[in-house]
Amino acid sequence: MNKFLKWLGILLGGILGIALIGLLGYYIYWVTQANQTMEVEVATLEIPTDQASIERGKILVNIVRCTECHGKDLGGLLWADHWLAGTFGPTNLTPGENGLENYTDEDYIRAIRHGLGQDNKPLYYMPSNFYDDLNEQDLGDIIAYLKTLPPSEEPGPPNGRTGPLFWQFVLENPQGLPAVKMIDHEAVKEIPVGPDPSDTLAYGAYLSLPCKSCHGDDFAGVPLLERLRVPSPNITPYNLGDWTEEDFFTAMREGEVPDGTFIPQSLMPWLAIGQLTDDELHAIWVYLQSLPPVAPEDAIEFQNAGE
Ligand code: HEC
Ligand code: HEC
């Protein structure tokens, strides 16, 4: 009996030892990948302070979805609080002690364009790979708006302690570590000036970039948008071919589509998109109509959620 217990003890000890070594290895992998210091060249930009720029920044943070993750008031959201995952969520972006108190203009640009924190370490799940295309004016307006937000009373999520479950999520999903896996920091060291608004087609293409994060890279819709748990419709002429420009304006300004149903504000930020100027919406329309009518092989029969 004693002999049996002894062998059982050795066996269990061995298993535990191997598990601990495995975990240690995984921890080292985590630290070297996700906690590495990345020195990058951060572009400089004069951040505007006039009211018009701040107002435009307010529209843009909704169109490019900062508010979807950082919260409606940009005061941060707690995504995870679990003993095996740690505590984590999108940061409180308001100025002041609960938010980005010591942030410089350079820090904002580093975070938004490179996905790196003040300490030059990767920001997890901050989708900076979508923001390198923001032109000087739009990036400047967004930062101008963030700097003038009222400081939020609530602290943001207490990021810091992370656990093995979180490491796994971050390491196996490229979008978990954009700074390491998705951004060519050398290629994006300069902020694009962007197309001239008088070049309607090119400007429309630029303004349509934020639509891609939901309607897909080819604008042909996505069978399932995981964040929102719904499919998104095809917005190439394949689907919008018989829309008029007026239909499009009505959809963007009032949320109503030609069949009489409404686009839920919770699924698409049309209230913000609709605040773009007539010229800007016109440019988006012209660009969308110029696209090839993509009919994906696995085209989904799209049902409006409002039906
Ligand atoms: C898909 C969700 C998501 C979207 C969209 C998003 N962020 Fe983030 N962002 C995060 C998360 C999560 C963090 C925290 C990362 C960390 O602490 O590792 C973060 C961190 C940041 C930071 C760094 C704060 C710090 O502590 O240094 C800034 C600045 C920031 N985001 C600005 C923005 C802006 C501006 C936008 C819109 C242009 C935006 N984010 C859009 C998820 C998002
Ligand atoms: C956050 C995700 C998201 C973003 C960003 C977004 N959309 Fe949408 N959009 C959706 C979803 C989801 C629907 C379908 C809503 C429903 O169920 O009715 C939709 C519906 C539409 C429709 C109606 C299509 C139809 O057949 O009913 C148009 C047109 C449209 N979007 C255009 C745009 C344009 C243009 C942009 C960029 C300027 C954009 N969307 C940005 C998620 C998004």
mmCIF file of C-alpha atoms and ligand atoms in Angstrom:
data_model
loop_
_atom_site.group_PDB
_atom_site.id
_atom_site.type_symbol
_atom_site.label_atom_id
_atom_site.label_comp_id
_atom_site.label_asym_id
_atom_site.label_seq_id
_atom_site.Cartn_x
_atom_site.Cartn_y
_atom_site.Cartn_z
ATOM 1 C CA MET A 1 0.000 0.000 0.000
ATOM 2 C CA ASN A 2 2.755 2.430 1.027
ATOM 3 C CA LYS A 3 4.666 1.542 -2.078
ATOM 4 C CA PHE A 4 1.601 2.269 -4.185
ATOM 5 C CA LEU A 5 1.133 5.686 -2.558
ATOM 6 C CA LYS A 6 4.790 6.463 -3.107
ATOM 7 C CA TRP A 7 4.548 5.699 -6.833
ATOM 8 C CA LEU A 8 1.315 7.618 -7.135
ATOM 9 C CA GLY A 9 3.015 10.597 -5.490
ATOM 10 C CA ILE A 10 5.947 10.412 -7.896
ATOM 11 C CA LEU A 11 3.562 10.184 -10.862
ATOM 12 C CA LEU A 12 1.431 13.139 -9.778
ATOM 13 C CA GLY A 13 4.518 15.163 -8.910
ATOM 14 C CA GLY A 14 5.917 14.416 -12.360
ATOM 15 C CA ILE A 15 2.739 15.545 -14.112
ATOM 16 C CA LEU A 16 2.606 18.701 -12.038
ATOM 17 C CA GLY A 17 6.269 19.405 -12.800
ATOM 18 C CA ILE A 18 5.759 19.035 -16.536
ATOM 19 C CA ALA A 19 2.691 21.266 -16.370
ATOM 20 C CA LEU A 20 4.648 23.935 -14.492
ATOM 21 C CA ILE A 21 7.519 23.806 -16.975
ATOM 22 C CA GLY A 22 4.986 24.112 -19.815
ATOM 23 C CA LEU A 23 3.359 27.101 -18.181
ATOM 24 C CA LEU A 24 6.723 28.725 -17.557
ATOM 25 C CA GLY A 25 7.629 28.255 -21.222
ATOM 26 C CA TYR A 26 4.341 29.760 -22.266
ATOM 27 C CA TYR A 27 4.891 32.680 -19.900
ATOM 28 C CA ILE A 28 8.315 33.336 -21.409
ATOM 29 C CA TYR A 29 6.802 33.205 -24.915
ATOM 30 C CA TRP A 30 4.112 35.661 -23.792
ATOM 31 C CA VAL A 31 6.616 38.082 -22.303
ATOM 32 C CA THR A 32 8.944 38.065 -25.291
ATOM 33 C CA GLN A 33 6.123 38.428 -27.833
ATOM 34 C CA ALA A 34 3.509 40.549 -26.178
ATOM 35 C CA ASN A 35 5.554 42.502 -23.688
ATOM 36 C CA GLN A 36 8.453 43.413 -25.935
ATOM 37 C CA THR A 37 9.619 46.996 -26.240
ATOM 38 C CA MET A 38 9.346 48.267 -29.808
ATOM 39 C CA GLU A 39 11.122 51.481 -30.679
ATOM 40 C CA VAL A 40 9.361 53.109 -33.615
ATOM 41 C CA GLU A 41 9.651 56.433 -35.360
ATOM 42 C CA VAL A 42 6.533 58.428 -34.482
ATOM 43 C CA ALA A 43 5.437 61.120 -36.931
ATOM 44 C CA THR A 44 4.749 64.601 -35.646
ATOM 45 C CA LEU A 45 1.521 66.452 -36.285
ATOM 46 C CA GLU A 46 0.225 69.790 -35.133
ATOM 47 C CA ILE A 47 -3.029 69.046 -33.291
ATOM 48 C CA PRO A 48 -5.704 71.651 -34.062
ATOM 49 C CA THR A 49 -7.537 73.438 -31.266
ATOM 50 C CA ASP A 50 -10.380 75.166 -33.145
ATOM 51 C CA GLN A 51 -13.984 74.241 -32.481
ATOM 52 C CA ALA A 52 -14.719 72.981 -36.016
ATOM 53 C CA SER A 53 -11.919 70.411 -35.797
ATOM 54 C CA ILE A 54 -13.049 69.260 -32.357
ATOM 55 C CA GLU A 55 -16.630 68.852 -33.623
ATOM 56 C CA ARG A 56 -15.437 66.808 -36.575
ATOM 57 C CA GLY A 57 -13.324 64.658 -34.250
ATOM 58 C CA LYS A 58 -16.470 63.905 -32.283
ATOM 59 C CA ILE A 59 -18.186 62.565 -35.416
ATOM 60 C CA LEU A 60 -15.117 60.602 -36.463
ATOM 61 C CA VAL A 61 -14.639 58.702 -33.181
ATOM 62 C CA ASN A 62 -18.048 57.169 -33.831
ATOM 63 C CA ILE A 63 -17.448 56.447 -37.507
ATOM 64 C CA VAL A 64 -14.067 54.780 -36.930
ATOM 65 C CA ARG A 65 -15.514 52.993 -33.898
ATOM 66 C CA CYS A 66 -13.374 54.269 -31.002
ATOM 67 C CA THR A 67 -16.618 54.515 -29.023
ATOM 68 C CA GLU A 68 -17.612 50.929 -29.866
ATOM 69 C CA CYS A 69 -14.759 49.676 -27.670
ATOM 70 C CA HIS A 70 -13.783 52.564 -25.405
ATOM 71 C CA GLY A 71 -17.399 53.314 -24.484
ATOM 72 C CA LYS A 72 -19.874 55.990 -25.540
ATOM 73 C CA ASP A 73 -18.200 58.572 -23.280
ATOM 74 C CA LEU A 74 -14.748 57.077 -24.074
ATOM 75 C CA GLY A 75 -14.354 56.391 -20.353
ATOM 76 C CA GLY A 76 -13.226 52.803 -20.956
ATOM 77 C CA LEU A 77 -14.916 49.416 -20.626
ATOM 78 C CA LEU A 78 -14.077 46.347 -18.598
ATOM 79 C CA TRP A 79 -13.968 43.342 -20.933
ATOM 80 C CA ALA A 80 -12.548 40.643 -18.681
ATOM 81 C CA ASP A 81 -12.281 40.103 -14.959
ATOM 82 C CA HIS A 82 -11.458 36.461 -14.371
ATOM 83 C CA TRP A 83 -8.926 34.656 -12.221
ATOM 84 C CA LEU A 84 -7.400 32.840 -15.213
ATOM 85 C CA ALA A 85 -7.562 35.794 -17.613
ATOM 86 C CA GLY A 86 -6.858 38.760 -15.373
ATOM 87 C CA THR A 87 -8.510 42.144 -15.712
ATOM 88 C CA PHE A 88 -8.539 43.868 -19.064
ATOM 89 C CA GLY A 89 -10.442 46.258 -21.292
ATOM 90 C CA PRO A 90 -10.173 49.311 -23.557
ATOM 91 C CA THR A 91 -8.582 52.195 -21.662
ATOM 92 C CA ASN A 92 -10.268 55.299 -20.312
ATOM 93 C CA LEU A 93 -9.316 57.813 -23.023
ATOM 94 C CA THR A 94 -10.440 60.972 -21.246
ATOM 95 C CA PRO A 95 -7.825 63.374 -19.880
ATOM 96 C CA GLY A 96 -7.300 63.500 -16.143
ATOM 97 C CA GLU A 97 -6.117 61.150 -13.439
ATOM 98 C CA ASN A 98 -8.521 58.345 -14.379
ATOM 99 C CA GLY A 99 -7.485 58.460 -18.012
ATOM 100 C CA LEU A 100 -4.603 59.682 -20.122
ATOM 101 C CA GLU A 101 -3.289 62.302 -17.717
ATOM 102 C CA ASN A 102 0.311 62.450 -18.890
ATOM 103 C CA TYR A 103 -0.338 61.805 -22.543
ATOM 104 C CA THR A 104 1.558 63.921 -25.082
ATOM 105 C CA ASP A 105 0.534 64.428 -28.720
ATOM 106 C CA GLU A 106 3.244 61.945 -29.636
ATOM 107 C CA ASP A 107 1.729 59.339 -27.292
ATOM 108 C CA TYR A 108 -1.674 59.628 -28.993
ATOM 109 C CA ILE A 109 -0.108 59.216 -32.413
ATOM 110 C CA ARG A 110 1.992 56.241 -31.256
ATOM 111 C CA ALA A 111 -1.054 54.498 -29.793
ATOM 112 C CA ILE A 112 -3.430 55.178 -32.689
ATOM 113 C CA ARG A 113 -1.016 54.555 -35.577
ATOM 114 C CA HIS A 114 1.366 51.977 -34.100
ATOM 115 C CA GLY A 115 -0.683 50.214 -31.438
ATOM 116 C CA LEU A 116 1.987 50.911 -28.836
ATOM 117 C CA GLY A 117 1.582 52.386 -25.361
ATOM 118 C CA GLN A 118 3.567 55.191 -23.775
ATOM 119 C CA ASP A 119 6.101 52.567 -22.690
ATOM 120 C CA ASN A 120 6.532 51.389 -26.317
ATOM 121 C CA LYS A 121 4.898 48.048 -25.503
ATOM 122 C CA PRO A 122 2.112 46.519 -27.634
ATOM 123 C CA LEU A 123 -1.474 47.453 -26.856
ATOM 124 C CA TYR A 124 -3.630 44.323 -26.963
ATOM 125 C CA TYR A 125 -6.702 44.386 -29.218
ATOM 126 C CA MET A 126 -6.266 48.062 -30.086
ATOM 127 C CA PRO A 127 -6.931 47.849 -33.890
ATOM 128 C CA SER A 128 -4.326 50.403 -34.995
ATOM 129 C CA ASN A 129 -3.886 48.498 -38.251
ATOM 130 C CA PHE A 130 -7.181 50.104 -39.324
ATOM 131 C CA TYR A 131 -6.024 53.606 -38.418
ATOM 132 C CA ASP A 132 -2.815 54.042 -40.404
ATOM 133 C CA ASP A 133 -4.878 55.314 -43.329
ATOM 134 C CA LEU A 134 -6.371 58.210 -41.360
ATOM 135 C CA ASN A 135 -5.132 61.368 -43.027
ATOM 136 C CA GLU A 136 -3.473 64.239 -41.175
ATOM 137 C CA GLN A 137 -6.663 66.198 -40.839
ATOM 138 C CA ASP A 138 -8.800 63.361 -39.509
ATOM 139 C CA LEU A 139 -6.136 62.043 -37.124
ATOM 140 C CA GLY A 140 -5.584 65.582 -35.852
ATOM 141 C CA ASP A 141 -9.318 66.150 -35.359
ATOM 142 C CA ILE A 142 -9.732 62.891 -33.427
ATOM 143 C CA ILE A 143 -6.864 63.742 -31.079
ATOM 144 C CA ALA A 144 -8.143 67.325 -30.728
ATOM 145 C CA TYR A 145 -11.487 65.933 -29.601
ATOM 146 C CA LEU A 146 -9.953 63.399 -27.169
ATOM 147 C CA LYS A 147 -7.901 66.162 -25.533
ATOM 148 C CA THR A 148 -10.982 68.262 -24.837
ATOM 149 C CA LEU A 149 -13.180 65.493 -23.376
ATOM 150 C CA PRO A 150 -14.363 66.111 -19.837
ATOM 151 C CA PRO A 151 -12.234 63.937 -17.509
ATOM 152 C CA SER A 152 -14.312 60.939 -16.476
ATOM 153 C CA GLU A 153 -15.052 60.363 -12.799
ATOM 154 C CA GLU A 154 -14.734 56.603 -13.154
ATOM 155 C CA PRO A 155 -11.384 54.846 -13.445
ATOM 156 C CA GLY A 156 -10.993 52.779 -16.600
ATOM 157 C CA PRO A 157 -10.331 49.041 -16.508
ATOM 158 C CA PRO A 158 -7.379 48.237 -14.255
ATOM 159 C CA ASN A 159 -5.120 46.793 -16.948
ATOM 160 C CA GLY A 160 -2.016 45.135 -15.656
ATOM 161 C CA ARG A 161 -2.587 41.667 -14.218
ATOM 162 C CA THR A 162 -3.070 39.118 -16.993
ATOM 163 C CA GLY A 163 -3.331 35.337 -16.868
ATOM 164 C CA PRO A 164 -2.731 32.317 -19.144
ATOM 165 C CA LEU A 165 -6.231 32.405 -20.635
ATOM 166 C CA PHE A 166 -5.691 35.992 -21.779
ATOM 167 C CA TRP A 167 -2.212 35.233 -23.115
ATOM 168 C CA GLN A 168 -3.717 32.520 -25.284
ATOM 169 C CA PHE A 169 -6.413 34.822 -26.691
ATOM 170 C CA VAL A 170 -3.866 37.505 -27.495
ATOM 171 C CA LEU A 171 -1.184 35.225 -28.937
ATOM 172 C CA GLU A 172 -3.391 33.172 -31.227
ATOM 173 C CA ASN A 173 -5.330 36.081 -32.754
ATOM 174 C CA PRO A 174 -3.393 38.545 -34.954
ATOM 175 C CA GLN A 175 -5.859 41.270 -34.004
ATOM 176 C CA GLY A 176 -4.815 40.700 -30.396
ATOM 177 C CA LEU A 177 -1.330 42.020 -31.148
ATOM 178 C CA PRO A 178 -1.530 44.403 -34.121
ATOM 179 C CA ALA A 179 1.757 46.137 -33.247
ATOM 180 C CA VAL A 180 3.630 42.830 -33.556
ATOM 181 C CA LYS A 181 1.614 40.951 -36.156
ATOM 182 C CA MET A 182 -0.179 43.410 -38.407
ATOM 183 C CA ILE A 183 1.639 46.724 -38.657
ATOM 184 C CA ASP A 184 4.716 47.415 -40.770
ATOM 185 C CA HIS A 185 5.978 50.268 -38.589
ATOM 186 C CA GLU A 186 8.546 51.403 -41.128
ATOM 187 C CA ALA A 187 5.915 51.637 -43.875
ATOM 188 C CA VAL A 188 3.540 53.744 -41.786
ATOM 189 C CA LYS A 189 6.000 56.155 -40.245
ATOM 190 C CA GLU A 190 4.508 59.041 -42.203
ATOM 191 C CA ILE A 191 0.917 60.178 -41.801
ATOM 192 C CA PRO A 192 -0.797 60.226 -45.205
ATOM 193 C CA VAL A 193 -2.033 63.575 -46.489
ATOM 194 C CA GLY A 194 -4.957 61.773 -48.122
ATOM 195 C CA PRO A 195 -6.671 62.469 -51.415
ATOM 196 C CA ASP A 196 -7.933 65.925 -52.302
ATOM 197 C CA PRO A 197 -11.687 66.278 -51.660
ATOM 198 C CA SER A 198 -12.113 67.590 -55.213
ATOM 199 C CA ASP A 199 -11.068 64.155 -56.501
ATOM 200 C CA THR A 200 -14.501 62.683 -55.751
ATOM 201 C CA LEU A 201 -13.725 59.037 -56.484
ATOM 202 C CA ALA A 202 -10.448 58.947 -54.541
ATOM 203 C CA TYR A 203 -11.933 60.917 -51.665
ATOM 204 C CA GLY A 204 -14.934 58.567 -51.622
ATOM 205 C CA ALA A 205 -12.591 55.580 -51.468
ATOM 206 C CA TYR A 206 -10.828 57.172 -48.508
ATOM 207 C CA LEU A 207 -14.062 57.968 -46.673
ATOM 208 C CA SER A 208 -15.327 54.417 -47.269
ATOM 209 C CA LEU A 209 -12.361 52.808 -45.490
ATOM 210 C CA PRO A 210 -14.120 52.657 -42.087
ATOM 211 C CA CYS A 211 -17.041 50.782 -43.690
ATOM 212 C CA LYS A 212 -14.655 47.881 -44.424
ATOM 213 C CA SER A 213 -14.350 46.879 -40.795
ATOM 214 C CA CYS A 214 -17.987 45.759 -40.976
ATOM 215 C CA HIS A 215 -18.864 45.350 -44.650
ATOM 216 C CA GLY A 216 -15.638 43.527 -45.535
ATOM 217 C CA ASP A 217 -12.546 44.452 -47.533
ATOM 218 C CA ASP A 218 -14.431 44.152 -50.826
ATOM 219 C CA PHE A 219 -17.633 45.684 -49.381
ATOM 220 C CA ALA A 220 -19.460 42.448 -50.254
ATOM 221 C CA GLY A 221 -20.712 41.849 -46.728
ATOM 222 C CA VAL A 222 -19.598 39.463 -44.024
ATOM 223 C CA PRO A 223 -21.555 36.287 -43.143
ATOM 224 C CA LEU A 224 -21.041 36.890 -39.433
ATOM 225 C CA LEU A 225 -19.650 39.978 -37.718
ATOM 226 C CA GLU A 226 -18.409 38.355 -34.546
ATOM 227 C CA ARG A 227 -18.401 41.514 -32.448
ATOM 228 C CA LEU A 228 -22.033 42.285 -33.208
ATOM 229 C CA ARG A 229 -23.215 38.697 -33.802
ATOM 230 C CA VAL A 230 -24.988 39.627 -37.049
ATOM 231 C CA PRO A 231 -24.185 39.384 -40.761
ATOM 232 C CA SER A 232 -23.459 42.634 -42.598
ATOM 233 C CA PRO A 233 -24.952 43.343 -46.030
ATOM 234 C CA ASN A 234 -23.235 43.645 -49.382
ATOM 235 C CA ILE A 235 -22.942 47.355 -50.273
ATOM 236 C CA THR A 236 -21.516 46.954 -53.778
ATOM 237 C CA PRO A 237 -23.880 47.522 -56.737
ATOM 238 C CA TYR A 238 -24.647 43.796 -56.465
ATOM 239 C CA ASN A 239 -27.013 44.794 -53.677
ATOM 240 C CA LEU A 240 -27.311 48.598 -54.041
ATOM 241 C CA GLY A 241 -27.581 48.550 -57.843
ATOM 242 C CA ASP A 242 -31.153 49.779 -57.928
ATOM 243 C CA TRP A 243 -30.757 52.342 -55.145
ATOM 244 C CA THR A 244 -30.779 56.035 -56.045
ATOM 245 C CA GLU A 245 -28.376 58.492 -54.455
ATOM 246 C CA GLU A 246 -31.357 59.829 -52.544
ATOM 247 C CA ASP A 247 -32.040 56.356 -51.122
ATOM 248 C CA PHE A 248 -28.450 56.275 -49.953
ATOM 249 C CA PHE A 249 -28.673 59.687 -48.277
ATOM 250 C CA THR A 250 -31.905 58.641 -46.536
ATOM 251 C CA ALA A 251 -30.240 55.453 -45.267
ATOM 252 C CA MET A 252 -27.232 57.362 -43.930
ATOM 253 C CA ARG A 253 -29.171 60.301 -42.451
ATOM 254 C CA GLU A 254 -32.366 58.638 -41.238
ATOM 255 C CA GLY A 255 -31.391 54.985 -41.072
ATOM 256 C CA GLU A 256 -34.253 53.988 -43.361
ATOM 257 C CA VAL A 257 -33.591 51.686 -46.317
ATOM 258 C CA PRO A 258 -35.806 51.531 -49.440
ATOM 259 C CA ASP A 259 -37.791 48.512 -48.269
ATOM 260 C CA GLY A 260 -39.022 50.632 -45.361
ATOM 261 C CA THR A 261 -36.975 48.925 -42.627
ATOM 262 C CA PHE A 262 -34.455 50.718 -40.409
ATOM 263 C CA ILE A 263 -30.789 50.090 -39.770
ATOM 264 C CA PRO A 264 -30.410 49.723 -35.997
ATOM 265 C CA GLN A 265 -28.066 52.385 -34.615
ATOM 266 C CA SER A 266 -26.580 49.651 -32.415
ATOM 267 C CA LEU A 267 -25.357 47.776 -35.509
ATOM 268 C CA MET A 268 -24.098 50.638 -37.667
ATOM 269 C CA PRO A 269 -23.116 54.183 -36.627
ATOM 270 C CA TRP A 270 -25.257 55.882 -39.286
ATOM 271 C CA LEU A 271 -26.128 58.750 -36.941
ATOM 272 C CA ALA A 272 -22.464 59.785 -37.099
ATOM 273 C CA ILE A 273 -21.957 58.859 -40.775
ATOM 274 C CA GLY A 274 -25.022 60.966 -41.616
ATOM 275 C CA GLN A 275 -23.309 64.035 -40.134
ATOM 276 C CA LEU A 276 -20.710 64.015 -42.875
ATOM 277 C CA THR A 277 -21.261 66.821 -45.362
ATOM 278 C CA ASP A 278 -23.362 66.374 -48.521
ATOM 279 C CA ASP A 279 -20.159 66.408 -50.578
ATOM 280 C CA GLU A 280 -18.643 63.676 -48.430
ATOM 281 C CA LEU A 281 -21.698 61.417 -48.572
ATOM 282 C CA HIS A 282 -21.864 62.054 -52.314
ATOM 283 C CA ALA A 283 -18.213 60.968 -52.639
ATOM 284 C CA ILE A 284 -18.907 57.747 -50.694
ATOM 285 C CA TRP A 285 -21.909 57.039 -52.913
ATOM 286 C CA VAL A 286 -19.960 57.637 -56.125
ATOM 287 C CA TYR A 287 -17.208 55.345 -54.919
ATOM 288 C CA LEU A 288 -19.532 52.531 -53.796
ATOM 289 C CA GLN A 289 -21.345 52.665 -57.132
ATOM 290 C CA SER A 290 -18.023 52.415 -58.982
ATOM 291 C CA LEU A 291 -17.209 49.087 -57.312
ATOM 292 C CA PRO A 292 -17.549 45.835 -59.208
ATOM 293 C CA PRO A 293 -20.837 44.200 -58.185
ATOM 294 C CA VAL A 294 -19.233 41.523 -56.061
ATOM 295 C CA ALA A 295 -21.379 38.451 -55.620
ATOM 296 C CA PRO A 296 -19.364 36.319 -53.227
ATOM 297 C CA GLU A 297 -19.599 32.601 -53.884
ATOM 298 C CA ASP A 298 -21.005 32.070 -50.468
ATOM 299 C CA ALA A 299 -23.318 35.075 -50.855
ATOM 300 C CA ILE A 300 -25.584 35.258 -47.887
ATOM 301 C CA GLU A 301 -29.258 35.983 -48.135
ATOM 302 C CA PHE A 302 -29.285 39.123 -46.081
ATOM 303 C CA GLN A 303 -32.204 39.873 -43.810
ATOM 304 C CA ASN A 304 -32.464 43.327 -42.298
ATOM 305 C CA ALA A 305 -32.537 43.065 -38.512
ATOM 306 C CA GLY A 306 -35.296 45.680 -38.546
ATOM 307 C CA GLU A 307 -37.715 43.348 -40.313
HETATM 308 C C1 HEC B 1 -11.723 46.799 -31.128
HETATM 309 C C2 HEC B 1 -11.695 47.653 -29.962
HETATM 310 C C3 HEC B 1 -11.002 48.996 -30.032
HETATM 311 C C4 HEC B 1 -11.238 50.027 -30.913
HETATM 312 C C5 HEC B 1 -12.218 50.062 -32.068
HETATM 313 C C6 HEC B 1 -10.360 51.105 -30.498
HETATM 314 N N1 HEC B 1 -9.610 50.732 -29.419
HETATM 315 FE FE1 HEC B 1 -8.202 51.857 -28.464
HETATM 316 N N2 HEC B 1 -7.747 50.296 -27.267
HETATM 317 C C7 HEC B 1 -8.452 49.114 -27.208
HETATM 318 C C8 HEC B 1 -7.943 48.314 -26.117
HETATM 319 C C9 HEC B 1 -8.447 46.937 -25.717
HETATM 320 C C10 HEC B 1 -6.925 49.069 -25.515
HETATM 321 C C11 HEC B 1 -6.076 48.677 -24.290
HETATM 322 C C12 HEC B 1 -4.840 47.993 -24.735
HETATM 323 C C13 HEC B 1 -3.916 47.590 -23.618
HETATM 324 O O1 HEC B 1 -4.001 48.157 -22.524
HETATM 325 O O2 HEC B 1 -3.068 46.722 -23.871
HETATM 326 C C14 HEC B 1 -6.817 50.302 -26.271
HETATM 327 C C15 HEC B 1 -5.888 51.294 -26.006
HETATM 328 C C16 HEC B 1 -5.906 52.550 -26.577
HETATM 329 C C17 HEC B 1 -5.010 53.629 -26.243
HETATM 330 C C18 HEC B 1 -3.820 53.533 -25.288
HETATM 331 C C19 HEC B 1 -4.163 53.994 -23.924
HETATM 332 C C20 HEC B 1 -3.020 53.775 -22.957
HETATM 333 O O3 HEC B 1 -3.293 53.266 -21.880
HETATM 334 O O4 HEC B 1 -1.888 54.117 -23.280
HETATM 335 C C21 HEC B 1 -5.397 54.731 -26.965
HETATM 336 C C22 HEC B 1 -4.786 56.124 -26.944
HETATM 337 C C23 HEC B 1 -6.525 54.311 -27.768
HETATM 338 N N3 HEC B 1 -6.812 52.992 -27.524
HETATM 339 C C24 HEC B 1 -7.206 55.152 -28.620
HETATM 340 C C25 HEC B 1 -8.191 54.715 -29.509
HETATM 341 C C26 HEC B 1 -8.797 55.563 -30.518
HETATM 342 C C27 HEC B 1 -8.528 57.055 -30.687
HETATM 343 C C28 HEC B 1 -9.648 54.778 -31.232
HETATM 344 C C29 HEC B 1 -10.437 55.168 -32.475
HETATM 345 C C30 HEC B 1 -9.658 55.825 -33.510
HETATM 346 C C31 HEC B 1 -9.582 53.428 -30.664
HETATM 347 N N4 HEC B 1 -8.699 53.440 -29.611
HETATM 348 C C32 HEC B 1 -10.308 52.345 -31.125
HETATM 349 C C33 HEC B 1 -9.469 48.711 -28.051
HETATM 350 C C34 HEC B 1 -9.972 49.452 -29.098
HETATM 351 C C1 HEC B 2 -20.071 48.828 -36.995
HETATM 352 C C2 HEC B 2 -20.327 48.150 -38.243
HETATM 353 C C3 HEC B 2 -20.698 48.967 -39.455
HETATM 354 C C4 HEC B 2 -20.039 50.047 -40.004
HETATM 355 C C5 HEC B 2 -18.779 50.726 -39.503
HETATM 356 C C6 HEC B 2 -20.766 50.404 -41.187
HETATM 357 N N1 HEC B 2 -21.846 49.572 -41.357
HETATM 358 FE FE1 HEC B 2 -23.275 49.707 -42.800
HETATM 359 N N2 HEC B 2 -24.331 48.232 -41.895
HETATM 360 C C7 HEC B 2 -23.902 47.460 -40.854
HETATM 361 C C8 HEC B 2 -24.897 46.452 -40.548
HETATM 362 C C9 HEC B 2 -24.767 45.377 -39.463
HETATM 363 C C10 HEC B 2 -25.977 46.659 -41.437
HETATM 364 C C11 HEC B 2 -27.275 45.893 -41.500
HETATM 365 C C12 HEC B 2 -28.186 46.402 -40.425
HETATM 366 C C13 HEC B 2 -29.533 45.732 -40.445
HETATM 367 O O1 HEC B 2 -29.631 44.627 -39.943
HETATM 368 O O2 HEC B 2 -30.456 46.340 -40.982
HETATM 369 C C14 HEC B 2 -25.576 47.797 -42.277
HETATM 370 C C15 HEC B 2 -26.347 48.301 -43.303
HETATM 371 C C16 HEC B 2 -25.901 49.203 -44.255
HETATM 372 C C17 HEC B 2 -26.642 49.604 -45.440
HETATM 373 C C18 HEC B 2 -28.029 49.108 -45.840
HETATM 374 C C19 HEC B 2 -27.884 47.944 -46.789
HETATM 375 C C20 HEC B 2 -29.160 47.205 -47.045
HETATM 376 O O3 HEC B 2 -29.173 46.431 -48.006
HETATM 377 O O4 HEC B 2 -30.114 47.343 -46.273
HETATM 378 C C21 HEC B 2 -25.843 50.493 -46.132
HETATM 379 C C22 HEC B 2 -26.169 51.174 -47.442
HETATM 380 C C23 HEC B 2 -24.623 50.633 -45.364
HETATM 381 N N3 HEC B 2 -24.687 49.848 -44.244
HETATM 382 C C24 HEC B 2 -23.572 51.448 -45.735
HETATM 383 C C25 HEC B 2 -22.464 51.709 -44.936
HETATM 384 C C26 HEC B 2 -21.439 52.665 -45.266
HETATM 385 C C27 HEC B 2 -21.391 53.485 -46.532
HETATM 386 C C28 HEC B 2 -20.551 52.657 -44.227
HETATM 387 C C29 HEC B 2 -19.295 53.485 -44.050
HETATM 388 C C30 HEC B 2 -19.400 54.922 -44.255
HETATM 389 C C31 HEC B 2 -21.026 51.694 -43.252
HETATM 390 N N4 HEC B 2 -22.185 51.134 -43.722
HETATM 391 C C32 HEC B 2 -20.397 51.421 -42.049
HETATM 392 C C33 HEC B 2 -22.717 47.631 -40.142
HETATM 393 C C34 HEC B 2 -21.830 48.671 -40.330
#
